[in-house]
Amino acid sequence: MTDAVVFDVQRFSLHDGPGIRTTVFLKGCPMFCRWCQNPEGKDDGIRLRLFDNLCARCGACVAVCPHGALSRGGRGLPEVEADLCRTCGVCVERCDRGALALDGMRLTVEALLDDVLRDREFFETSGGGVTFSGGEPLAQAEFVAEAVQRLRRENVHTAVETSLAVPWENILRVLPHIGLFLVDLKTADLDRHRELTGVDGREARANFARLAGALSGTGRLVVRFTLVPGISGEGEVGDMARFVASVDPALELELMNFNPLAASKYRRLGVEDYEFADCVSGFTEEEMERFNAAVREARAKAACANVH
Amino acid sequence: MTEECLIDDIARLTMRPRIGRLRDAMVEEPRYMSLEQALIVTEVYKRNESDPVPVKRAKALAAALRRLEIAIHPEELLVGNRTAGVRGGVVFPEAGISWIDREIETLPTRPQDAFSVKPGDVGLFRREILPYWKGKSLEDVIRREAGGTVDAIARVVKVNQKDHAQGHICPDAAKWIRLGPAGLAREARAAKAATRDPAKAQFYDCAVMVLEAASDFMRRYADLALSMAAERPDCRESLQKAAANCRALAERGAETFHEALQAMWFLFVILHMESNASSFSPGRADQYLYPHFARDIASGRLTVDDALELCEAAWVKFNQIVYMRNAHSASFFAGFPIGFNIAVGGQTRDGLDATNELSYLFLKCQEHLALPQPNLSARLHAGSPERFVLECARVIGKGGGMPQVFNDESIIPALKRQGVEDGDARDYAVVGCVELTTQGNNLGWSDAAMFNLVKALELALNDGVCLLDGERIGPATGSLGAFERYEDVEAAFTAQIDYFFDRMIEACVKVEEIHQRLLPSAFLSTVVDDCLRDGVDVTAGGAKYNLSGIQVIQAANIADCLAALRKLVFEKKTIDRRELLEALRRDFAGSEGLRQRLLNKAPKYGNDVEWVDLIANKWVTYFSDKLERLVNYRGGRYHSGLYTVSAHVPMGANVGATPDGRKTREPLADGGMSAVYGRDLKGPTALLRSVSRVDSARGSNGTLLNMKFLPRVFATEEGIRKFAALLRSFVKLRINHVQFNVVDREELLAAQEHPDRYRGLTIRVAGYTAYFTELAHDLQNEIIARTSHGEL
Ligand code: SF4
Ligand code: SF4
């Protein structure tokens, strides 16, 4: 039975594809985007997390750990020895305060389906379904492929949010079964791709061109581009729009505003060097309008160029 | 013009300045206690001491209709009120006098629903009114004859309708509009001629007496409007129109849409004069006003713009009658809700879709005015037009909690289960807040009592002894420390419920009997079928349907408490039952860890955990089964409701610490079907699925589910479409009722302050979700700032 590490199953998602959806967040991502909004999705292992603000420093967890992975550290807070922890969850179960949590769970396709199909009623009335997100869901393509095939058999619409920074075979596995690809392109500037995301951008780019070709005219592809304060400018947005139009002039480019809420997650995870920790708002409406204008202009020019 | 075109037109309509001025004038006028009607009634009673009560009541109402000072705002399109000022708190000595004596000094300063008292009125009240009614008013008689039982069970059961007339009725407004007081009087005279029964003859005489006085009341408004027209050339046209309408309605039924609205308003004014009760509701006004509307539009006599203005004028009027409750009751039903409930959409008596242009027009009124009254209810069913569902979603998104949504697919079968005929069930309406009723033929007595199951559970765990003060109030059924099995808890709980249940029914019977004796209501009886046909007063069982509704409080707390006991105490045994009982007795002092375990280690209602939700269903069903076996004093059936409105706060204040981790005196879950504050963490779809596991047929008296959304859900057309889809799912899940609150800035500030109550509040953005209360303070502030700009 195929399984995967999932860090959240979010019901009533309204922004991850058509209708009312359940979004499944898979752990693990080949990229390290500097602005990453789901830091718990970065690595593919399961880790024990402590929420200091909830902890009563009672030490009960330390006493029950069967693997000696916990000890009382400074200020009475438990400390986990990551190498010893087997993520068995005994301490989590023991903690009355809900101060300990594993940041992911291993789920079989079967178990995941049981969970997501609960909202079938809502999918039906809204034209919604299930979206796989992450992390990079296509890094666990086998699991996603199996899950979406099963969902299709249940007549549930499926979508995937992906950066396409995975081997083409992974994409191919899911390609016939996924109702909608929500592709996140990271930057138009290939020279900066590694600096911003930690990986070379050429693979994702090539995959995008192939995917766009395969899905041309189907409406099953949406391209999104997240704007990041201090990084994205109008020039780059124009470049991105031109690039997308050069791949397939019919493709729309959806601009996504930076989401400042992620800073809270980093704080909770105890990550102190998040670059955008103090960035409490995204771009203003006026700025977004300017970006959108840049997209329209670039597309119009590209369309003209095509005609000539 | 086609219906679709008209609906397009309605979408574009704006509110006329006159309506804004009328609204502002109304809101700015201070609220006063009014003794005027009480003085008239007292005088009539004194003069006619030897008459039977029904005759005295009729004479008193007739005198009030002829003598009360009346007033018209010069810009009004619809006229009429029961006091010359607006929003007067009318003293109604027939029903309640002692509480006013006790509270008259604090009326102007009490925290909830204050009323000013004019200088001299305190003395006048104590001199002219109090001495006559002392010991005779409904309140005093109930106290004398049933007070012992009522008090003995008061901590578990709140028996209602003890100091005011019943209300909670949807009168047959359609018939009233068609015939008017003159036509109904003709019917009553004819019926009298046909009967030889002296009791019935007296009933008909009373009916004629009040109906003739109703015609006079209308004539007085006609005269006043005419004389004002002479003085106010700027408003001459509308005043002359009002005069002509009133003049005509005194003699015949309504012919135009304008007349029909005026007739409807008079009906409710007079009902309030007779009963001073909450929740006389117009019901399905979009249905019974439609023939007049359609005729006037077709003939060109009326434009939709005019129609909207008239409806909005009615909307303003609905806020002019308020209801003065005692302080205790005001804390249960805050904001003087008078319960003018209007239901739009839904099905016809034949099961077809009933949505029409007026349904949309009424939604527009709500959008424009956003006043507390009327309470607007949208009825949805599987065949509701998409456009209507979307329009409801859009107006809900504006905030203000209206329209609230009712579900034909579950309510119609629930009513049929109570013996309501098909057509009547499909024609259901809502009275007051969420109480379900048939229209024009039912004395539903929907607020007979509220039964606090959580208090009964407290007693079951503590051998019948109240945790708050150690007094024994229930039977000795053992205590948690001695219960070896979960079933022992259930047995003790059952025994406690049974004990209070029997006493509650005893009290309810007594209350109904005293109402019948003291508050026969001739006028009301003329607009409730089959009273006029059968010559029987509505309080004596003259209505076609005679239900009595009792509220079961509160499903969510019961599920959470019993789930924690079952899982942690009896299955996993991670909590010792003696230790738990001790902790409950000490309100968890020194046992915070234990309390946290109860909170965090047992699943909670509202999270789509089937076994937990089914606990709620089990006990609701147990209670409702017991009720349905009984017959009430009027020969009708008892049935159950699952709502509290704002009573979850005072009811919670009466319950000690509970095994769900709730501390002593904290509020219970709100609404009736909602999860406990901050405990539904899986989002709206999970909550709806949980709620759907409580059999909606057991909520035939009404249910209440509150849900909260952030304004950003409604920010785009796509968002509104998704919300509309959620409404469709709600219909499919067969949940009776839901009301949506769009969270505003104040509420987010509250969430910042009390994060534990708002744990379920989520911010949803693409590919990411966060719980509001888990966000850092500066980010919360950012969201609050955006919310006040409608961006989030
Ligand atoms: S059991 Fe929970 S509260 Fe106690 S020390 Fe461990 S994490 Fe903190
Ligand atoms: S998860 Fe298991 S191994 Fe890891 S710290 Fe907790 S109890 Fe120990």
Tab-separated table of C-alpha atoms in Angstrom, chain B residues 419-790:
chain	number	residue	atom	x	y	z
B	419	GLY	CA	-49.308	15.495	12.552
B	420	VAL	CA	-49.277	18.591	10.351
B	421	GLU	CA	-50.998	18.072	6.987
B	422	ASP	CA	-48.894	18.174	3.806
B	423	GLY	CA	-50.040	21.543	2.505
B	424	ASP	CA	-49.783	23.207	5.905
B	425	ALA	CA	-46.321	21.753	6.439
B	426	ARG	CA	-45.105	23.092	3.097
B	427	ASP	CA	-46.606	26.449	4.013
B	428	TYR	CA	-44.608	26.647	7.235
B	429	ALA	CA	-43.251	29.938	8.467
B	430	VAL	CA	-41.024	31.075	11.290
B	431	VAL	CA	-42.056	32.969	14.392
B	432	GLY	CA	-39.775	34.981	16.591
B	433	CYS	CA	-36.217	33.892	16.134
B	434	VAL	CA	-36.220	30.372	14.741
B	435	GLU	CA	-39.460	28.776	15.953
B	436	LEU	CA	-41.261	26.815	13.295
B	437	THR	CA	-44.985	27.086	12.781
B	438	THR	CA	-47.713	26.561	10.283
B	439	GLN	CA	-49.338	29.768	9.075
B	440	GLY	CA	-52.611	31.159	10.286
B	441	ASN	CA	-53.866	28.083	12.092
B	442	ASN	CA	-51.531	27.247	14.931
B	443	LEU	CA	-51.061	28.203	18.539
B	444	GLY	CA	-47.599	26.672	18.676
B	445	TRP	CA	-46.722	27.743	22.236
B	446	SER	CA	-43.176	27.432	21.058
B	447	ASP	CA	-41.465	28.688	24.171
B	448	ALA	CA	-43.197	26.640	26.810
B	449	ALA	CA	-39.966	25.838	28.618
B	450	MET	CA	-36.229	25.345	28.334
B	451	PHE	CA	-34.786	22.177	29.800
B	452	ASN	CA	-31.143	22.412	30.777
B	453	LEU	CA	-29.780	18.932	30.153
B	454	VAL	CA	-26.313	20.046	31.225
B	455	LYS	CA	-27.611	20.912	34.679
B	456	ALA	CA	-29.337	17.539	34.842
B	457	LEU	CA	-26.017	15.907	33.998
B	458	GLU	CA	-24.309	17.882	36.750
B	459	LEU	CA	-26.849	16.482	39.206
B	460	ALA	CA	-26.398	12.990	37.791
B	461	LEU	CA	-22.673	13.141	38.550
B	462	ASN	CA	-23.152	14.552	42.031
B	463	ASP	CA	-25.975	12.531	43.530
B	464	GLY	CA	-28.660	15.145	42.826
B	465	VAL	CA	-26.785	17.865	44.673
B	466	CYS	CA	-26.161	21.225	43.037
B	467	LEU	CA	-22.455	21.919	42.566
B	468	LEU	CA	-22.955	25.623	42.994
B	469	ASP	CA	-24.253	25.695	46.539
B	470	GLY	CA	-24.448	22.121	47.742
B	471	GLU	CA	-28.224	22.100	47.920
B	472	ARG	CA	-30.037	18.887	47.051
B	473	ILE	CA	-32.382	19.648	44.170
B	474	GLY	CA	-32.652	16.330	42.364
B	475	PRO	CA	-33.165	12.736	43.471
B	476	ALA	CA	-30.216	10.858	44.984
B	477	THR	CA	-28.981	8.811	42.032
B	478	GLY	CA	-25.423	8.139	43.161
B	479	SER	CA	-22.279	10.020	42.289
B	480	LEU	CA	-19.541	9.673	39.708
B	481	GLY	CA	-17.166	8.288	42.310
B	482	ALA	CA	-19.356	5.229	42.654
B	483	PHE	CA	-20.145	4.631	38.981
B	484	GLU	CA	-18.232	1.616	37.740
B	485	ARG	CA	-19.375	1.738	34.164
B	486	TYR	CA	-20.297	4.397	31.664
B	487	GLU	CA	-23.799	2.933	31.665
B	488	ASP	CA	-24.130	3.900	35.328
B	489	VAL	CA	-23.639	7.534	34.335
B	490	GLU	CA	-26.306	7.166	31.702
B	491	ALA	CA	-28.727	5.598	34.154
B	492	ALA	CA	-28.297	8.402	36.679
B	493	PHE	CA	-28.633	10.993	33.912
B	494	THR	CA	-31.841	9.373	32.718
B	495	ALA	CA	-33.253	9.381	36.240
B	496	GLN	CA	-32.491	13.062	36.723
B	497	ILE	CA	-34.047	13.989	33.389
B	498	ASP	CA	-37.163	11.980	34.192
B	499	TYR	CA	-37.573	13.608	37.578
B	500	PHE	CA	-37.472	17.170	36.288
B	501	PHE	CA	-39.340	16.312	33.145
B	502	ASP	CA	-42.471	15.235	35.007
B	503	ARG	CA	-42.505	18.367	37.131
B	504	MET	CA	-41.935	20.537	34.111
B	505	ILE	CA	-44.967	19.098	32.352
B	506	GLU	CA	-47.035	19.682	35.471
B	507	ALA	CA	-45.999	23.341	35.451
B	508	CYS	CA	-46.590	23.750	31.721
B	509	VAL	CA	-50.107	22.400	32.024
B	510	LYS	CA	-50.830	24.803	34.832
B	511	VAL	CA	-49.432	27.789	32.938
B	512	GLU	CA	-51.550	27.026	29.892
B	513	GLU	CA	-54.630	26.606	32.002
B	514	ILE	CA	-54.119	29.990	33.648
B	515	HIS	CA	-53.554	31.676	30.304
B	516	GLN	CA	-56.825	30.251	29.120
B	517	ARG	CA	-58.568	31.545	32.216
B	518	LEU	CA	-57.072	35.046	32.275
B	519	LEU	CA	-56.034	35.944	28.761
B	520	PRO	CA	-58.669	34.844	26.257
B	521	SER	CA	-57.915	36.783	23.081
B	522	ALA	CA	-60.886	37.543	20.882
B	523	PHE	CA	-59.018	39.554	18.287
B	524	LEU	CA	-56.236	37.033	17.836
B	525	SER	CA	-58.864	34.314	17.564
B	526	THR	CA	-60.376	35.987	14.499
B	527	VAL	CA	-57.130	35.489	12.595
B	528	VAL	CA	-56.278	31.938	13.676
B	529	ASP	CA	-58.210	29.160	11.930
B	530	ASP	CA	-60.471	27.424	13.052
B	531	CYS	CA	-61.352	29.612	16.047
B	532	LEU	CA	-63.927	31.722	14.237
B	533	ARG	CA	-65.504	28.725	12.558
B	534	ASP	CA	-65.788	26.761	15.786
B	535	GLY	CA	-66.482	29.629	18.179
B	536	VAL	CA	-63.558	28.667	20.419
B	537	ASP	CA	-60.929	31.077	21.694
B	538	VAL	CA	-57.385	30.424	20.596
B	539	THR	CA	-56.178	30.025	24.193
B	540	ALA	CA	-58.829	27.354	24.707
B	541	GLY	CA	-57.609	25.198	21.850
B	542	GLY	CA	-59.561	26.806	19.016
B	543	ALA	CA	-56.665	26.624	16.579
B	544	LYS	CA	-56.352	23.851	14.046
B	545	TYR	CA	-52.943	22.968	15.478
B	546	ASN	CA	-52.139	23.181	19.177
B	547	LEU	CA	-48.495	22.353	19.655
B	548	SER	CA	-46.294	23.079	22.652
B	549	GLY	CA	-42.579	23.395	22.184
B	550	ILE	CA	-39.883	22.650	24.737
B	551	GLN	CA	-36.225	23.411	24.178
B	552	VAL	CA	-33.529	20.838	24.886
B	553	ILE	CA	-30.386	22.628	26.086
B	554	GLN	CA	-27.589	21.973	24.998
B	555	ALA	CA	-26.598	19.187	22.631
B	556	ALA	CA	-22.957	20.196	22.197
B	557	ASN	CA	-22.121	20.317	25.899
B	558	ILE	CA	-23.800	17.004	26.535
B	559	ALA	CA	-21.854	15.346	23.739
B	560	ASP	CA	-18.546	16.818	24.924
B	561	CYS	CA	-19.138	15.912	28.568
B	562	LEU	CA	-20.215	12.358	27.933
B	563	ALA	CA	-17.524	11.779	25.301
B	564	ALA	CA	-14.847	12.837	27.800
B	565	LEU	CA	-16.311	10.605	30.498
B	566	ARG	CA	-16.639	7.650	28.220
B	567	LYS	CA	-13.238	7.895	26.612
B	568	LEU	CA	-10.983	9.158	29.386
B	569	VAL	CA	-12.664	7.864	32.530
B	570	PHE	CA	-14.229	4.588	31.491
B	571	GLU	CA	-12.321	3.399	28.403
B	572	LYS	CA	-8.781	4.630	28.643
B	573	LYS	CA	-9.009	5.142	32.378
B	574	THR	CA	-6.484	7.950	32.179
B	575	ILE	CA	-8.656	9.918	34.580
B	576	ASP	CA	-9.789	8.647	37.927
B	577	ARG	CA	-13.494	9.218	38.447
B	578	ARG	CA	-13.199	10.210	42.089
B	579	GLU	CA	-10.458	12.633	41.273
B	580	LEU	CA	-12.595	14.080	38.503
B	581	LEU	CA	-15.602	14.517	40.740
B	582	GLU	CA	-13.455	16.266	43.321
B	583	ALA	CA	-12.026	18.508	40.628
B	584	LEU	CA	-15.524	19.399	39.422
B	585	ARG	CA	-16.569	20.230	42.956
B	586	ARG	CA	-13.561	22.543	43.310
B	587	ASP	CA	-14.096	24.038	39.858
B	588	PHE	CA	-10.762	22.500	38.821
B	589	ALA	CA	-8.850	24.524	41.389
B	590	GLY	CA	-5.420	22.908	41.515
B	591	SER	CA	-6.363	20.522	38.698
B	592	GLU	CA	-5.530	22.527	35.629
B	593	GLY	CA	-3.642	19.595	34.121
B	594	LEU	CA	-6.694	17.411	34.486
B	595	ARG	CA	-8.871	20.096	32.944
B	596	GLN	CA	-6.499	20.386	30.002
B	597	ARG	CA	-6.636	16.640	29.534
B	598	LEU	CA	-10.420	16.791	29.391
B	599	LEU	CA	-10.199	19.600	26.873
B	600	ASN	CA	-7.470	18.207	24.670
B	601	LYS	CA	-7.661	14.450	24.921
B	602	ALA	CA	-11.304	13.794	24.205
B	603	PRO	CA	-12.892	14.545	20.839
B	604	LYS	CA	-15.495	17.284	20.684
B	605	TYR	CA	-18.831	17.743	18.972
B	606	GLY	CA	-18.532	19.760	15.779
B	607	ASN	CA	-15.462	18.038	14.347
B	608	ASP	CA	-17.130	15.336	12.286
B	609	VAL	CA	-16.422	12.592	14.811
B	610	GLU	CA	-19.417	10.369	14.436
B	611	TRP	CA	-19.554	8.660	17.826
B	612	VAL	CA	-19.362	11.977	19.648
B	613	ASP	CA	-22.052	13.593	17.530
B	614	LEU	CA	-24.280	10.586	18.070
B	615	ILE	CA	-24.165	11.137	21.825
B	616	ALA	CA	-25.859	14.478	21.214
B	617	ASN	CA	-28.435	12.758	19.068
B	618	LYS	CA	-29.058	10.034	21.612
B	619	TRP	CA	-30.056	12.401	24.403
B	620	VAL	CA	-32.014	14.765	22.223
B	621	THR	CA	-33.939	11.755	20.990
B	622	TYR	CA	-34.478	10.415	24.476
B	623	PHE	CA	-35.965	13.703	25.588
B	624	SER	CA	-38.019	14.229	22.474
B	625	ASP	CA	-39.441	10.697	22.639
B	626	LYS	CA	-40.688	11.404	26.130
B	627	LEU	CA	-42.312	14.626	24.982
B	628	GLU	CA	-44.010	13.167	21.998
B	629	ARG	CA	-45.891	10.679	24.123
B	630	LEU	CA	-47.812	13.476	25.871
B	631	VAL	CA	-50.816	15.659	25.126
B	632	ASN	CA	-50.846	19.308	26.180
B	633	TYR	CA	-53.608	21.261	27.899
B	634	ARG	CA	-55.167	22.331	24.602
B	635	GLY	CA	-55.243	18.752	23.339
B	636	GLY	CA	-52.248	19.157	21.052
B	637	ARG	CA	-48.805	17.618	21.018
B	638	TYR	CA	-45.553	18.489	22.705
B	639	HIS	CA	-42.452	18.564	20.581
B	640	SER	CA	-38.864	19.645	20.997
B	641	GLY	CA	-36.711	22.491	19.813
B	642	LEU	CA	-32.961	22.936	19.882
B	643	TYR	CA	-32.276	26.607	20.335
B	644	THR	CA	-31.393	29.065	23.078
B	645	VAL	CA	-31.021	32.416	21.289
B	646	SER	CA	-28.967	34.206	23.986
B	647	ALA	CA	-30.023	31.965	26.874
B	648	HIS	CA	-26.801	29.944	26.732
B	649	VAL	CA	-25.189	32.601	28.896
B	650	PRO	CA	-27.640	32.714	31.839
B	651	MET	CA	-28.224	28.974	31.577
B	652	GLY	CA	-24.495	28.374	31.751
B	653	ALA	CA	-24.230	30.723	34.713
B	654	ASN	CA	-26.388	28.203	36.498
B	655	VAL	CA	-24.224	25.143	35.854
B	656	GLY	CA	-21.123	24.148	37.794
B	657	ALA	CA	-17.913	22.789	36.297
B	658	THR	CA	-18.471	20.046	33.737
B	659	PRO	CA	-16.396	17.078	32.536
B	660	ASP	CA	-15.781	18.645	29.148
B	661	GLY	CA	-13.343	21.003	30.870
B	662	ARG	CA	-15.779	23.873	31.086
B	663	LYS	CA	-15.401	25.882	34.277
B	664	THR	CA	-18.249	26.744	36.561
B	665	ARG	CA	-20.795	29.284	35.358
B	666	GLU	CA	-19.211	29.605	31.932
B	667	PRO	CA	-21.680	29.916	29.053
B	668	LEU	CA	-22.960	26.808	27.342
B	669	ALA	CA	-22.578	26.383	23.596
B	670	ASP	CA	-24.430	29.127	21.801
B	671	GLY	CA	-27.344	28.738	19.471
B	672	GLY	CA	-28.603	25.248	20.104
B	673	MET	CA	-26.832	23.171	17.481
B	674	SER	CA	-23.500	24.989	17.479
B	675	ALA	CA	-20.339	23.499	18.895
B	676	VAL	CA	-18.962	24.912	22.120
B	677	TYR	CA	-17.058	28.139	21.399
B	678	GLY	CA	-13.693	27.484	19.878
B	679	ARG	CA	-13.986	23.699	19.874
B	680	ASP	CA	-14.887	23.097	16.249
B	681	LEU	CA	-11.507	23.110	14.634
B	682	LYS	CA	-12.115	21.334	11.352
B	683	GLY	CA	-13.926	24.065	9.506
B	684	PRO	CA	-17.493	24.623	8.385
B	685	THR	CA	-17.945	21.416	6.412
B	686	ALA	CA	-17.022	19.282	9.412
B	687	LEU	CA	-19.313	21.284	11.669
B	688	LEU	CA	-22.224	20.898	9.272
B	689	ARG	CA	-21.674	17.160	9.076
B	690	SER	CA	-21.638	16.922	12.857
B	691	VAL	CA	-24.823	18.929	13.153
B	692	SER	CA	-26.504	16.786	10.539
B	693	ARG	CA	-26.109	13.760	12.808
B	694	VAL	CA	-28.616	15.186	15.254
B	695	ASP	CA	-31.969	14.118	13.853
B	696	SER	CA	-33.558	17.280	12.482
B	697	ALA	CA	-37.019	15.799	12.994
B	698	ARG	CA	-36.381	16.269	16.722
B	699	GLY	CA	-36.092	19.970	16.126
B	700	SER	CA	-39.583	20.478	14.721
B	701	ASN	CA	-40.071	23.378	17.111
B	702	GLY	CA	-36.964	25.027	15.704
B	703	THR	CA	-33.195	24.693	15.827
B	704	LEU	CA	-30.403	27.215	15.787
B	705	LEU	CA	-26.935	26.878	14.344
B	706	ASN	CA	-24.551	29.827	14.261
B	707	MET	CA	-21.576	29.915	11.947
B	708	LYS	CA	-18.926	32.573	11.553
B	709	PHE	CA	-17.181	33.643	8.384
B	710	LEU	CA	-14.671	36.292	7.546
B	711	PRO	CA	-15.824	38.936	5.088
B	712	ARG	CA	-13.198	37.880	2.564
B	713	VAL	CA	-15.221	34.771	1.743
B	714	PHE	CA	-17.745	37.122	0.158
B	715	ALA	CA	-15.212	39.455	-1.457
B	716	THR	CA	-15.463	38.028	-4.960
B	717	GLU	CA	-18.263	36.689	-7.139
B	718	GLU	CA	-16.490	33.352	-7.066
B	719	GLY	CA	-16.500	33.412	-3.273
B	720	ILE	CA	-20.217	34.132	-3.230
B	721	ARG	CA	-20.814	31.237	-5.610
B	722	LYS	CA	-18.873	28.913	-3.336
B	723	PHE	CA	-20.801	30.124	-0.347
B	724	ALA	CA	-24.043	29.520	-2.229
B	725	ALA	CA	-22.819	25.981	-2.851
B	726	LEU	CA	-22.279	25.611	0.865
B	727	LEU	CA	-25.933	26.572	1.332
B	728	ARG	CA	-26.919	23.884	-1.167
B	729	SER	CA	-24.924	21.348	0.826
B	730	PHE	CA	-26.644	22.492	3.983
B	731	VAL	CA	-29.964	21.757	2.256
B	732	LYS	CA	-28.779	18.315	1.215
B	733	LEU	CA	-27.553	17.535	4.717
B	734	ARG	CA	-31.063	18.177	6.002
B	735	ILE	CA	-30.144	20.583	8.776
B	736	ASN	CA	-33.113	22.751	9.755
B	737	HIS	CA	-31.480	26.094	10.247
B	738	VAL	CA	-28.271	28.057	10.006
B	739	GLN	CA	-27.428	31.669	10.626
B	740	PHE	CA	-24.188	33.203	9.431
B	741	ASN	CA	-22.286	35.911	11.194
B	742	VAL	CA	-19.743	37.745	9.178
B	743	VAL	CA	-16.969	38.478	11.597
B	744	ASP	CA	-16.284	42.156	11.951
B	745	ARG	CA	-13.495	44.193	13.428
B	746	GLU	CA	-14.929	44.161	16.959
B	747	GLU	CA	-15.211	40.436	16.902
B	748	LEU	CA	-11.621	39.982	15.794
B	749	LEU	CA	-10.543	42.238	18.620
B	750	ALA	CA	-12.516	39.982	20.927
B	751	ALA	CA	-10.758	36.981	19.423
B	752	GLN	CA	-7.426	38.595	20.170
B	753	GLU	CA	-8.516	39.021	23.754
B	754	HIS	CA	-10.128	35.607	24.280
B	755	PRO	CA	-8.274	33.268	21.921
B	756	ASP	CA	-9.737	30.147	23.554
B	757	ARG	CA	-13.228	31.039	22.377
B	758	TYR	CA	-12.161	31.624	18.812
B	759	ARG	CA	-9.804	28.759	18.209
B	760	GLY	CA	-11.728	27.644	15.142
B	761	LEU	CA	-11.545	30.941	13.324
B	762	THR	CA	-9.432	30.401	10.246
B	763	ILE	CA	-7.956	32.677	7.651
B	764	ARG	CA	-7.942	30.936	4.315
B	765	VAL	CA	-5.679	31.991	1.532
B	766	ALA	CA	-4.425	30.053	-1.450
B	767	GLY	CA	-2.495	26.979	-0.454
B	768	TYR	CA	-2.387	28.043	3.138
B	769	THR	CA	-4.566	28.270	6.178
B	770	ALA	CA	-3.971	29.749	9.569
B	771	TYR	CA	-5.935	29.924	12.735
B	772	PHE	CA	-6.447	33.530	13.584
B	773	THR	CA	-5.684	33.038	17.242
B	774	GLU	CA	-2.353	31.445	16.441
B	775	LEU	CA	-1.122	34.390	14.449
B	776	ALA	CA	1.331	36.766	16.025
B	777	HIS	CA	-0.136	39.938	17.397
B	778	ASP	CA	1.112	42.233	14.652
B	779	LEU	CA	-0.309	39.968	11.959
B	780	GLN	CA	-3.605	39.824	13.766
B	781	ASN	CA	-3.597	43.599	13.809
B	782	GLU	CA	-2.940	43.680	10.122
B	783	ILE	CA	-5.925	41.427	9.499
B	784	ILE	CA	-8.108	43.488	11.790
B	785	ALA	CA	-7.124	46.625	9.920
B	786	ARG	CA	-7.975	44.987	6.611
B	787	THR	CA	-11.234	43.583	7.869
B	788	SER	CA	-12.505	47.006	8.743
B	789	HIS	CA	-11.835	47.940	5.133
B	790	GLY	CA	-13.753	44.964	3.906
